[in-house]
Amino acid sequence: AAAKDTLYDIVLQGRKERAADLARELLAVKAPLDVVQQDIMPALDEVGRQYEAGKLFLPELLTSAETVQQAFTVIKAKLEESGQGGEGKGPIVLATVEGDIHDIGKNIVKVVLQNYGYEVIDLGKDVSAARVVEAARDSQAPLVGLSALMTTTTPSMEKTITALQAAHLPCKVVVGGAVLTETFARQMGADFYARDAMAAVRAAKEVIG
Ligand code: B1M
């Protein structure tokens, strides 16, 4: 008999049509964020490794990302079911920085923050420093969250933090993304480094309550 497919295999193989079903099966036995951490992230890490090694190419990278998005639709619905209620704390401005189109991680952070009752103003991906400053000013957000996934876009992150500081806005900044570290985040002037979505929630609790 054929071995049973896992979400990990499906993401690696880019078999989009199976993703939602497998995510549902996993959600029957574990928490939504555990599916992200234990199944999806290891698979994407492997996809990233194979891409870097020239064993996978951009079309496959894209198909794997789309497969994750299918799974995430189901995970998001599950997270929303278990919402803590109390909408409207914040708001928190969220963006992937200029030059960077990776938004899977940011979108996870968004859903989890909303789940904890925070209002999120999601500016999307590839967002300029000026646009982040404008949104933070208009919304009087106490917290701005920035995501960057590439060594080539951490300068945009730093530029955005500098622009927020120069605008003298009363907001704190939390940053995340696989290329960052606590030390690097602090050097860039961020108030908080979030390794994962729950760390972003802890920062929000500290700043907003
Ligand atoms: Co790209 N990519 N990619 N990619 N991609 C990486 C990042 C890379 C490391 C792969 C590799 O080569 N090993 C590499 C960057 C290398 C570097 O740093 N210099 C890379 C590259 C090179 C590229 C392109 C340049 C490829 C090309 O075009 N030749 C291109 C970039 C285009 C651009 O941005 N201008 C590109 C494109 C893409 C796709 C479009 C195909 C797709 C993205 C789809 C999408 O996001 N909609 C993609 C993907 C999927 C990846 C990998 C495989 C997976 C990223 C991911 O979604 N991880 C990635 C390799 C890897 O990371 N292992 C890679 C899962 C996600 C849940 O994790 O985003 O880390 P992550 O988020 C986590 C935490 O970091 C944290 O919480 C999340 C949940 O735990 N977090 C925050 C993140 N943001 C946070 C913000 C917070 C708090 C926590 O507060 C605000």
PDB file of C-alpha atoms and ligand atoms in Angstrom:
ATOM      1  CA  ALA A   1       0.000   0.000   0.000  1.00  0.00           C
ATOM      2  CA  ALA A   2       1.136   3.536  -0.649  1.00  0.00           C
ATOM      3  CA  ALA A   3       2.597   5.406   2.296  1.00  0.00           C
ATOM      4  CA  LYS A   4       0.313   8.010   3.791  1.00  0.00           C
ATOM      5  CA  ASP A   5       0.900  11.556   2.576  1.00  0.00           C
ATOM      6  CA  THR A   6       1.933  14.093   5.158  1.00  0.00           C
ATOM      7  CA  LEU A   7       1.433  17.850   4.941  1.00  0.00           C
ATOM      8  CA  TYR A   8       5.230  18.116   4.894  1.00  0.00           C
ATOM      9  CA  ASP A   9       5.443  15.949   1.737  1.00  0.00           C
ATOM     10  CA  ILE A  10       2.560  17.755   0.108  1.00  0.00           C
ATOM     11  CA  VAL A  11       4.172  21.159   0.624  1.00  0.00           C
ATOM     12  CA  LEU A  12       7.482  19.888  -0.725  1.00  0.00           C
ATOM     13  CA  GLN A  13       5.806  18.374  -3.755  1.00  0.00           C
ATOM     14  CA  GLY A  14       3.520  21.365  -4.256  1.00  0.00           C
ATOM     15  CA  ARG A  15       0.356  19.256  -4.358  1.00  0.00           C
ATOM     16  CA  LYS A  16      -2.073  22.086  -3.685  1.00  0.00           C
ATOM     17  CA  GLU A  17      -5.254  20.039  -4.035  1.00  0.00           C
ATOM     18  CA  ARG A  18      -4.398  17.853  -1.026  1.00  0.00           C
ATOM     19  CA  ALA A  19      -3.335  20.638   1.348  1.00  0.00           C
ATOM     20  CA  ALA A  20      -6.672  21.656   2.852  1.00  0.00           C
ATOM     21  CA  ASP A  21      -7.667  18.057   3.636  1.00  0.00           C
ATOM     22  CA  LEU A  22      -4.358  17.242   5.281  1.00  0.00           C
ATOM     23  CA  ALA A  23      -4.475  20.435   7.311  1.00  0.00           C
ATOM     24  CA  ARG A  24      -7.969  19.466   8.529  1.00  0.00           C
ATOM     25  CA  GLU A  25      -6.692  16.030   9.572  1.00  0.00           C
ATOM     26  CA  LEU A  26      -3.845  17.587  11.540  1.00  0.00           C
ATOM     27  CA  LEU A  27      -6.145  20.131  13.181  1.00  0.00           C
ATOM     28  CA  ALA A  28      -8.169  17.261  14.547  1.00  0.00           C
ATOM     29  CA  VAL A  29      -5.168  16.207  16.622  1.00  0.00           C
ATOM     30  CA  LYS A  30      -3.173  19.361  17.324  1.00  0.00           C
ATOM     31  CA  ALA A  31      -3.366  23.106  17.827  1.00  0.00           C
ATOM     32  CA  PRO A  32      -3.285  25.440  14.798  1.00  0.00           C
ATOM     33  CA  LEU A  33       0.041  27.048  15.701  1.00  0.00           C
ATOM     34  CA  ASP A  34       1.595  23.626  16.244  1.00  0.00           C
ATOM     35  CA  VAL A  35       0.652  22.719  12.680  1.00  0.00           C
ATOM     36  CA  VAL A  36       2.428  25.889  11.528  1.00  0.00           C
ATOM     37  CA  GLN A  37       5.550  25.240  13.641  1.00  0.00           C
ATOM     38  CA  GLN A  38       5.816  21.468  13.346  1.00  0.00           C
ATOM     39  CA  ASP A  39       4.556  20.754   9.847  1.00  0.00           C
ATOM     40  CA  ILE A  40       4.534  23.839   7.642  1.00  0.00           C
ATOM     41  CA  MET A  41       7.708  25.631   8.712  1.00  0.00           C
ATOM     42  CA  PRO A  42       9.986  22.573   8.482  1.00  0.00           C
ATOM     43  CA  ALA A  43       8.610  21.891   5.000  1.00  0.00           C
ATOM     44  CA  LEU A  44       9.207  25.474   3.844  1.00  0.00           C
ATOM     45  CA  ASP A  45      12.681  25.412   5.381  1.00  0.00           C
ATOM     46  CA  GLU A  46      13.459  22.322   3.320  1.00  0.00           C
ATOM     47  CA  VAL A  47      11.980  23.962   0.210  1.00  0.00           C
ATOM     48  CA  GLY A  48      14.208  26.982   0.885  1.00  0.00           C
ATOM     49  CA  ARG A  49      17.269  24.733   1.316  1.00  0.00           C
ATOM     50  CA  GLN A  50      16.612  22.847  -1.909  1.00  0.00           C
ATOM     51  CA  TYR A  51      16.030  26.112  -3.746  1.00  0.00           C
ATOM     52  CA  GLU A  52      19.320  27.480  -2.466  1.00  0.00           C
ATOM     53  CA  ALA A  53      21.076  24.281  -3.489  1.00  0.00           C
ATOM     54  CA  GLY A  54      19.661  24.559  -7.004  1.00  0.00           C
ATOM     55  CA  LYS A  55      17.563  21.410  -6.650  1.00  0.00           C
ATOM     56  CA  LEU A  56      14.291  23.316  -6.828  1.00  0.00           C
ATOM     57  CA  PHE A  57      13.499  26.324  -8.980  1.00  0.00           C
ATOM     58  CA  LEU A  58      11.301  29.382  -8.637  1.00  0.00           C
ATOM     59  CA  PRO A  59       8.135  27.788 -10.106  1.00  0.00           C
ATOM     60  CA  GLU A  60       8.369  24.991  -7.516  1.00  0.00           C
ATOM     61  CA  LEU A  61       9.036  27.496  -4.730  1.00  0.00           C
ATOM     62  CA  LEU A  62       5.874  29.303  -5.787  1.00  0.00           C
ATOM     63  CA  THR A  63       3.799  26.128  -5.927  1.00  0.00           C
ATOM     64  CA  SER A  64       4.976  25.165  -2.445  1.00  0.00           C
ATOM     65  CA  ALA A  65       4.002  28.631  -1.180  1.00  0.00           C
ATOM     66  CA  GLU A  66       0.573  28.274  -2.797  1.00  0.00           C
ATOM     67  CA  THR A  67       0.177  24.864  -1.189  1.00  0.00           C
ATOM     68  CA  VAL A  68       0.895  26.418   2.198  1.00  0.00           C
ATOM     69  CA  GLN A  69      -1.656  29.113   1.475  1.00  0.00           C
ATOM     70  CA  GLN A  70      -4.318  26.448   0.859  1.00  0.00           C
ATOM     71  CA  ALA A  71      -3.479  24.817   4.180  1.00  0.00           C
ATOM     72  CA  PHE A  72      -3.398  28.174   5.915  1.00  0.00           C
ATOM     73  CA  THR A  73      -6.952  29.020   4.828  1.00  0.00           C
ATOM     74  CA  VAL A  74      -8.123  26.076   6.917  1.00  0.00           C
ATOM     75  CA  ILE A  75      -5.771  26.906   9.812  1.00  0.00           C
ATOM     76  CA  LYS A  76      -6.932  30.523   9.802  1.00  0.00           C
ATOM     77  CA  ALA A  77     -10.579  29.468  10.049  1.00  0.00           C
ATOM     78  CA  LYS A  78      -9.710  27.260  13.012  1.00  0.00           C
ATOM     79  CA  LEU A  79      -7.806  30.070  14.739  1.00  0.00           C
ATOM     80  CA  GLU A  80     -10.737  32.414  14.229  1.00  0.00           C
ATOM     81  CA  GLU A  81     -13.102  29.934  15.869  1.00  0.00           C
ATOM     82  CA  SER A  82     -11.035  30.012  19.040  1.00  0.00           C
ATOM     83  CA  GLY A  83     -10.790  33.820  19.126  1.00  0.00           C
ATOM     84  CA  GLN A  84     -10.408  35.407  22.549  1.00  0.00           C
ATOM     85  CA  GLY A  85     -12.902  38.128  21.637  1.00  0.00           C
ATOM     86  CA  GLY A  86     -12.555  41.715  22.848  1.00  0.00           C
ATOM     87  CA  GLU A  87     -11.932  43.230  19.424  1.00  0.00           C
ATOM     88  CA  GLY A  88     -10.433  46.620  18.979  1.00  0.00           C
ATOM     89  CA  LYS A  89      -7.290  46.860  21.122  1.00  0.00           C
ATOM     90  CA  GLY A  90      -4.541  48.785  19.363  1.00  0.00           C
ATOM     91  CA  PRO A  91      -4.494  49.307  16.497  1.00  0.00           C
ATOM     92  CA  ILE A  92      -1.314  47.617  15.335  1.00  0.00           C
ATOM     93  CA  VAL A  93       0.105  48.550  11.946  1.00  0.00           C
ATOM     94  CA  LEU A  94       1.633  45.550  10.192  1.00  0.00           C
ATOM     95  CA  ALA A  95       3.742  45.369   7.015  1.00  0.00           C
ATOM     96  CA  THR A  96       6.329  43.405   5.137  1.00  0.00           C
ATOM     97  CA  VAL A  97       9.040  45.939   4.318  1.00  0.00           C
ATOM     98  CA  GLU A  98       9.872  47.444   0.949  1.00  0.00           C
ATOM     99  CA  GLY A  99      11.435  45.093  -1.583  1.00  0.00           C
ATOM    100  CA  ASP A 100      10.166  42.007   0.188  1.00  0.00           C
ATOM    101  CA  ILE A 101       7.127  40.089  -0.995  1.00  0.00           C
ATOM    102  CA  HIS A 102       7.243  37.258   1.569  1.00  0.00           C
ATOM    103  CA  ASP A 103       4.010  37.532   3.520  1.00  0.00           C
ATOM    104  CA  ILE A 104       3.119  34.085   4.826  1.00  0.00           C
ATOM    105  CA  GLY A 105       4.723  34.783   8.203  1.00  0.00           C
ATOM    106  CA  LYS A 106       3.210  38.273   8.448  1.00  0.00           C
ATOM    107  CA  ASN A 107      -0.225  36.866   7.689  1.00  0.00           C
ATOM    108  CA  ILE A 108       0.145  34.304  10.464  1.00  0.00           C
ATOM    109  CA  VAL A 109       1.169  37.034  12.888  1.00  0.00           C
ATOM    110  CA  LYS A 110      -1.851  39.068  11.795  1.00  0.00           C
ATOM    111  CA  VAL A 111      -4.381  36.307  12.445  1.00  0.00           C
ATOM    112  CA  VAL A 112      -2.858  35.477  15.815  1.00  0.00           C
ATOM    113  CA  LEU A 113      -2.871  39.133  16.925  1.00  0.00           C
ATOM    114  CA  GLN A 114      -6.499  39.480  15.836  1.00  0.00           C
ATOM    115  CA  ASN A 115      -7.200  36.329  17.739  1.00  0.00           C
ATOM    116  CA  TYR A 116      -5.980  38.032  20.891  1.00  0.00           C
ATOM    117  CA  GLY A 117      -8.352  40.928  20.333  1.00  0.00           C
ATOM    118  CA  TYR A 118      -6.037  43.395  18.590  1.00  0.00           C
ATOM    119  CA  GLU A 119      -7.168  45.452  15.641  1.00  0.00           C
ATOM    120  CA  VAL A 120      -4.616  45.064  12.834  1.00  0.00           C
ATOM    121  CA  ILE A 121      -4.069  47.527  10.010  1.00  0.00           C
ATOM    122  CA  ASP A 122      -2.390  45.310   7.436  1.00  0.00           C
ATOM    123  CA  LEU A 123      -0.493  47.342   4.841  1.00  0.00           C
ATOM    124  CA  GLY A 124       0.484  44.221   2.923  1.00  0.00           C
ATOM    125  CA  LYS A 125       3.908  43.440   1.461  1.00  0.00           C
ATOM    126  CA  ASP A 126       6.619  45.520  -0.239  1.00  0.00           C
ATOM    127  CA  VAL A 127       5.574  48.541   1.797  1.00  0.00           C
ATOM    128  CA  SER A 128       7.666  51.723   1.740  1.00  0.00           C
ATOM    129  CA  ALA A 129       8.917  53.414   4.902  1.00  0.00           C
ATOM    130  CA  ALA A 130       6.851  56.501   4.038  1.00  0.00           C
ATOM    131  CA  ARG A 131       3.675  54.456   3.805  1.00  0.00           C
ATOM    132  CA  VAL A 132       4.313  52.850   7.212  1.00  0.00           C
ATOM    133  CA  VAL A 133       4.937  56.266   8.792  1.00  0.00           C
ATOM    134  CA  GLU A 134       1.762  57.643   7.233  1.00  0.00           C
ATOM    135  CA  ALA A 135      -0.351  54.756   8.523  1.00  0.00           C
ATOM    136  CA  ALA A 136       1.189  54.937  12.002  1.00  0.00           C
ATOM    137  CA  ARG A 137       0.539  58.670  12.129  1.00  0.00           C
ATOM    138  CA  ASP A 138      -3.037  58.501  10.799  1.00  0.00           C
ATOM    139  CA  SER A 139      -4.030  55.649  13.088  1.00  0.00           C
ATOM    140  CA  GLN A 140      -2.029  56.796  16.145  1.00  0.00           C
ATOM    141  CA  ALA A 141      -1.077  53.131  16.494  1.00  0.00           C
ATOM    142  CA  PRO A 142       0.839  52.342  19.685  1.00  0.00           C
ATOM    143  CA  LEU A 143       2.638  49.473  17.938  1.00  0.00           C
ATOM    144  CA  VAL A 144       4.052  48.891  14.460  1.00  0.00           C
ATOM    145  CA  GLY A 145       5.048  45.386  13.346  1.00  0.00           C
ATOM    146  CA  LEU A 146       7.519  44.847  10.520  1.00  0.00           C
ATOM    147  CA  SER A 147       8.485  41.643   8.770  1.00  0.00           C
ATOM    148  CA  ALA A 148      11.535  40.959   6.568  1.00  0.00           C
ATOM    149  CA  LEU A 149      12.612  37.591   5.213  1.00  0.00           C
ATOM    150  CA  MET A 150      15.739  38.414   3.260  1.00  0.00           C
ATOM    151  CA  THR A 151      19.203  39.686   4.083  1.00  0.00           C
ATOM    152  CA  THR A 152      18.683  42.091   1.185  1.00  0.00           C
ATOM    153  CA  THR A 153      15.591  43.684   2.768  1.00  0.00           C
ATOM    154  CA  THR A 154      16.755  44.162   6.352  1.00  0.00           C
ATOM    155  CA  PRO A 155      18.118  47.591   5.249  1.00  0.00           C
ATOM    156  CA  SER A 156      14.515  48.577   4.343  1.00  0.00           C
ATOM    157  CA  MET A 157      13.471  47.474   7.789  1.00  0.00           C
ATOM    158  CA  GLU A 158      16.112  49.638   9.392  1.00  0.00           C
ATOM    159  CA  LYS A 159      15.127  52.534   7.128  1.00  0.00           C
ATOM    160  CA  THR A 160      11.502  52.177   8.207  1.00  0.00           C
ATOM    161  CA  ILE A 161      12.409  52.168  11.904  1.00  0.00           C
ATOM    162  CA  THR A 162      14.582  55.256  11.397  1.00  0.00           C
ATOM    163  CA  ALA A 163      11.733  57.014   9.567  1.00  0.00           C
ATOM    164  CA  LEU A 164       9.300  56.205  12.394  1.00  0.00           C
ATOM    165  CA  GLN A 165      11.754  57.588  14.934  1.00  0.00           C
ATOM    166  CA  ALA A 166      12.350  60.721  12.853  1.00  0.00           C
ATOM    167  CA  ALA A 167       8.580  61.321  12.679  1.00  0.00           C
ATOM    168  CA  HIS A 168       8.455  61.372  16.511  1.00  0.00           C
ATOM    169  CA  LEU A 169       5.456  59.089  16.625  1.00  0.00           C
ATOM    170  CA  PRO A 170       4.470  57.607  19.960  1.00  0.00           C
ATOM    171  CA  CYS A 171       4.745  54.034  18.695  1.00  0.00           C
ATOM    172  CA  LYS A 172       6.910  51.074  19.583  1.00  0.00           C
ATOM    173  CA  VAL A 173       8.252  48.741  16.903  1.00  0.00           C
ATOM    174  CA  VAL A 174       8.264  44.947  16.869  1.00  0.00           C
ATOM    175  CA  VAL A 175      10.164  43.129  14.134  1.00  0.00           C
ATOM    176  CA  GLY A 176      10.278  39.529  12.975  1.00  0.00           C
ATOM    177  CA  GLY A 177      11.365  37.287  10.130  1.00  0.00           C
ATOM    178  CA  ALA A 178      13.706  34.369   9.696  1.00  0.00           C
ATOM    179  CA  VAL A 179      16.854  36.424   8.992  1.00  0.00           C
ATOM    180  CA  LEU A 180      16.638  38.450  12.209  1.00  0.00           C
ATOM    181  CA  THR A 181      18.062  37.920  15.661  1.00  0.00           C
ATOM    182  CA  GLU A 182      17.427  39.698  18.936  1.00  0.00           C
ATOM    183  CA  THR A 183      20.781  41.481  18.688  1.00  0.00           C
ATOM    184  CA  PHE A 184      20.268  42.531  15.084  1.00  0.00           C
ATOM    185  CA  ALA A 185      16.737  43.753  15.851  1.00  0.00           C
ATOM    186  CA  ARG A 186      18.015  45.929  18.705  1.00  0.00           C
ATOM    187  CA  GLN A 187      20.833  47.295  16.546  1.00  0.00           C
ATOM    188  CA  MET A 188      18.236  48.391  14.008  1.00  0.00           C
ATOM    189  CA  GLY A 189      16.434  50.292  16.742  1.00  0.00           C
ATOM    190  CA  ALA A 190      13.465  47.960  17.188  1.00  0.00           C
ATOM    191  CA  ASP A 191      11.854  47.845  20.628  1.00  0.00           C
ATOM    192  CA  PHE A 192      10.991  44.149  20.376  1.00  0.00           C
ATOM    193  CA  TYR A 193      12.197  41.136  18.450  1.00  0.00           C
ATOM    194  CA  ALA A 194       9.571  38.451  17.843  1.00  0.00           C
ATOM    195  CA  ARG A 195      10.799  35.003  16.920  1.00  0.00           C
ATOM    196  CA  ASP A 196       7.268  33.844  16.174  1.00  0.00           C
ATOM    197  CA  ALA A 197       3.651  34.969  16.273  1.00  0.00           C
ATOM    198  CA  MET A 198       3.248  34.392  20.018  1.00  0.00           C
ATOM    199  CA  ALA A 199       6.249  36.607  20.710  1.00  0.00           C
ATOM    200  CA  ALA A 200       4.477  39.338  18.734  1.00  0.00           C
ATOM    201  CA  VAL A 201       1.454  38.875  21.007  1.00  0.00           C
ATOM    202  CA  ARG A 202       3.711  39.246  24.070  1.00  0.00           C
ATOM    203  CA  ALA A 203       5.056  42.520  22.673  1.00  0.00           C
ATOM    204  CA  ALA A 204       1.492  43.729  22.028  1.00  0.00           C
ATOM    205  CA  LYS A 205       0.495  42.835  25.592  1.00  0.00           C
ATOM    206  CA  GLU A 206       3.433  44.773  26.968  1.00  0.00           C
ATOM    207  CA  VAL A 207       2.712  47.877  24.893  1.00  0.00           C
ATOM    208  CA  ILE A 208      -1.089  47.854  24.702  1.00  0.00           C
ATOM    209  CA  GLY A 209      -2.256  45.452  27.348  1.00  0.00           C
TER     210      GLY A 209
HETATM  211 CO1  B1M B   1      11.623  33.298  -0.997  1.00  0.00          CO
HETATM  212  N1  B1M B   1      13.392  33.395  -0.169  1.00  0.00           N
HETATM  213  N2  B1M B   1      12.232  34.357  -2.473  1.00  0.00           N
HETATM  214  N3  B1M B   1       9.854  32.998  -1.718  1.00  0.00           N
HETATM  215  N4  B1M B   1      11.365  32.014   0.365  1.00  0.00           N
HETATM  216  C1  B1M B   1      13.556  32.814   1.170  1.00  0.00           C
HETATM  217  C2  B1M B   1      13.290  33.847   2.262  1.00  0.00           C
HETATM  218  C3  B1M B   1      15.061  32.309   1.134  1.00  0.00           C
HETATM  219  C4  B1M B   1      15.717  32.252   2.519  1.00  0.00           C
HETATM  220  C5  B1M B   1      15.126  30.943   0.420  1.00  0.00           C
HETATM  221  C6  B1M B   1      16.538  30.428   0.265  1.00  0.00           C
HETATM  222  O1  B1M B   1      17.197  30.789  -0.674  1.00  0.00           O
HETATM  223  N5  B1M B   1      17.005  29.605   1.174  1.00  0.00           N
HETATM  224  C7  B1M B   1      15.708  33.374   0.177  1.00  0.00           C
HETATM  225  C8  B1M B   1      16.290  34.628   0.843  1.00  0.00           C
HETATM  226  C9  B1M B   1      17.795  34.596   0.948  1.00  0.00           C
HETATM  227  C10 B1M B   1      18.324  35.812   1.609  1.00  0.00           C
HETATM  228  O2  B1M B   1      18.044  36.103   2.726  1.00  0.00           O
HETATM  229  N6  B1M B   1      19.120  36.560   0.923  1.00  0.00           N
HETATM  230  C11 B1M B   1      14.544  33.697  -0.737  1.00  0.00           C
HETATM  231  C12 B1M B   1      14.670  34.279  -2.038  1.00  0.00           C
HETATM  232  C13 B1M B   1      16.070  34.490  -2.516  1.00  0.00           C
HETATM  233  C14 B1M B   1      13.552  34.659  -2.811  1.00  0.00           C
HETATM  234  C15 B1M B   1      13.550  35.358  -4.176  1.00  0.00           C
HETATM  235  C16 B1M B   1      14.583  36.478  -4.362  1.00  0.00           C
HETATM  236  C17 B1M B   1      13.704  34.285  -5.261  1.00  0.00           C
HETATM  237  C18 B1M B   1      13.819  34.825  -6.667  1.00  0.00           C
HETATM  238  O3  B1M B   1      12.955  35.523  -7.151  1.00  0.00           O
HETATM  239  N7  B1M B   1      14.920  34.501  -7.297  1.00  0.00           N
HETATM  240  C19 B1M B   1      12.111  35.910  -4.236  1.00  0.00           C
HETATM  241  C20 B1M B   1      12.030  37.248  -3.491  1.00  0.00           C
HETATM  242  C21 B1M B   1      11.089  38.209  -4.069  1.00  0.00           C
HETATM  243  C22 B1M B   1      11.016  39.462  -3.190  1.00  0.00           C
HETATM  244  O4  B1M B   1      10.657  39.400  -2.029  1.00  0.00           O
HETATM  245  N8  B1M B   1      11.373  40.585  -3.746  1.00  0.00           N
HETATM  246  C23 B1M B   1      11.390  34.894  -3.411  1.00  0.00           C
HETATM  247  C24 B1M B   1      10.056  34.563  -3.597  1.00  0.00           C
HETATM  248  C25 B1M B   1       9.371  33.631  -2.853  1.00  0.00           C
HETATM  249  C26 B1M B   1       7.956  33.128  -3.160  1.00  0.00           C
HETATM  250  C27 B1M B   1       7.063  34.209  -3.782  1.00  0.00           C
HETATM  251  C28 B1M B   1       8.072  31.966  -4.154  1.00  0.00           C
HETATM  252  C29 B1M B   1       7.512  32.559  -1.780  1.00  0.00           C
HETATM  253  C30 B1M B   1       6.793  33.588  -0.898  1.00  0.00           C
HETATM  254  C31 B1M B   1       5.293  33.544  -0.978  1.00  0.00           C
HETATM  255  C32 B1M B   1       4.648  34.456   0.009  1.00  0.00           C
HETATM  256  O5  B1M B   1       5.165  34.794   1.055  1.00  0.00           O
HETATM  257  N9  B1M B   1       3.463  34.865  -0.326  1.00  0.00           N
HETATM  258  C33 B1M B   1       8.864  32.270  -1.120  1.00  0.00           C
HETATM  259  C34 B1M B   1       9.042  31.403  -0.013  1.00  0.00           C
HETATM  260  C35 B1M B   1       7.839  30.594   0.381  1.00  0.00           C
HETATM  261  C36 B1M B   1      10.280  31.293   0.686  1.00  0.00           C
HETATM  262  C37 B1M B   1      10.654  30.327   1.837  1.00  0.00           C
HETATM  263  C38 B1M B   1      10.876  28.949   1.237  1.00  0.00           C
HETATM  264  C39 B1M B   1       9.661  30.215   2.982  1.00  0.00           C
HETATM  265  C40 B1M B   1       9.252  31.534   3.665  1.00  0.00           C
HETATM  266  C41 B1M B   1       8.054  31.299   4.556  1.00  0.00           C
HETATM  267  O6  B1M B   1       6.930  31.626   4.191  1.00  0.00           O
HETATM  268  N10 B1M B   1       8.277  30.655   5.709  1.00  0.00           N
HETATM  269  C42 B1M B   1      11.989  30.993   2.385  1.00  0.00           C
HETATM  270  C43 B1M B   1      12.940  30.003   3.023  1.00  0.00           C
HETATM  271  C44 B1M B   1      12.712  29.888   4.509  1.00  0.00           C
HETATM  272  O7  B1M B   1      12.253  30.790   5.177  1.00  0.00           O
HETATM  273  N11 B1M B   1      13.067  28.760   5.031  1.00  0.00           N
HETATM  274  C45 B1M B   1      12.406  31.857   1.245  1.00  0.00           C
HETATM  275  C46 B1M B   1       7.186  30.277   6.633  1.00  0.00           C
HETATM  276  C47 B1M B   1       6.784  31.462   7.517  1.00  0.00           C
HETATM  277  C48 B1M B   1       5.642  31.051   8.433  1.00  0.00           C
HETATM  278  O8  B1M B   1       7.899  31.773   8.289  1.00  0.00           O
HETATM  279  O9  B1M B   1       8.089  34.118   7.353  1.00  0.00           O
HETATM  280  O10 B1M B   1       9.857  33.140   8.917  1.00  0.00           O
HETATM  281  P1  B1M B   1       8.446  33.238   8.492  1.00  0.00           P
HETATM  282  O11 B1M B   1       7.557  33.798   9.718  1.00  0.00           O
HETATM  283  C49 B1M B   1       7.636  33.278  11.028  1.00  0.00           C
HETATM  284  C50 B1M B   1       8.684  33.975  11.904  1.00  0.00           C
HETATM  285  O12 B1M B   1       9.828  34.412  11.197  1.00  0.00           O
HETATM  286  C51 B1M B   1       7.927  35.086  12.535  1.00  0.00           C
HETATM  287  O13 B1M B   1       6.637  34.506  12.753  1.00  0.00           O
HETATM  288  C52 B1M B   1       6.322  33.620  11.673  1.00  0.00           C
HETATM  289  C53 B1M B   1       5.561  32.444  12.250  1.00  0.00           C
HETATM  290  O14 B1M B   1       6.329  31.734  13.186  1.00  0.00           O
HETATM  291  N12 B1M B   1       7.729  36.364  11.864  1.00  0.00           N
HETATM  292  C54 B1M B   1       7.327  37.438  12.593  1.00  0.00           C
HETATM  293  C55 B1M B   1       7.815  36.756  10.586  1.00  0.00           C
HETATM  294  N13 B1M B   1       7.483  38.031  10.452  1.00  0.00           N
HETATM  295  C56 B1M B   1       7.165  38.483  11.684  1.00  0.00           C
HETATM  296  C57 B1M B   1       6.760  39.743  12.126  1.00  0.00           C
HETATM  297  C58 B1M B   1       6.516  39.902  13.495  1.00  0.00           C
HETATM  298  C59 B1M B   1       6.672  38.853  14.370  1.00  0.00           C
HETATM  299  C60 B1M B   1       7.069  37.616  13.945  1.00  0.00           C
HETATM  300  O15 B1M B   1       6.101  41.046  14.044  1.00  0.00           O
HETATM  301  C61 B1M B   1       5.780  42.112  13.218  1.00  0.00           C
END
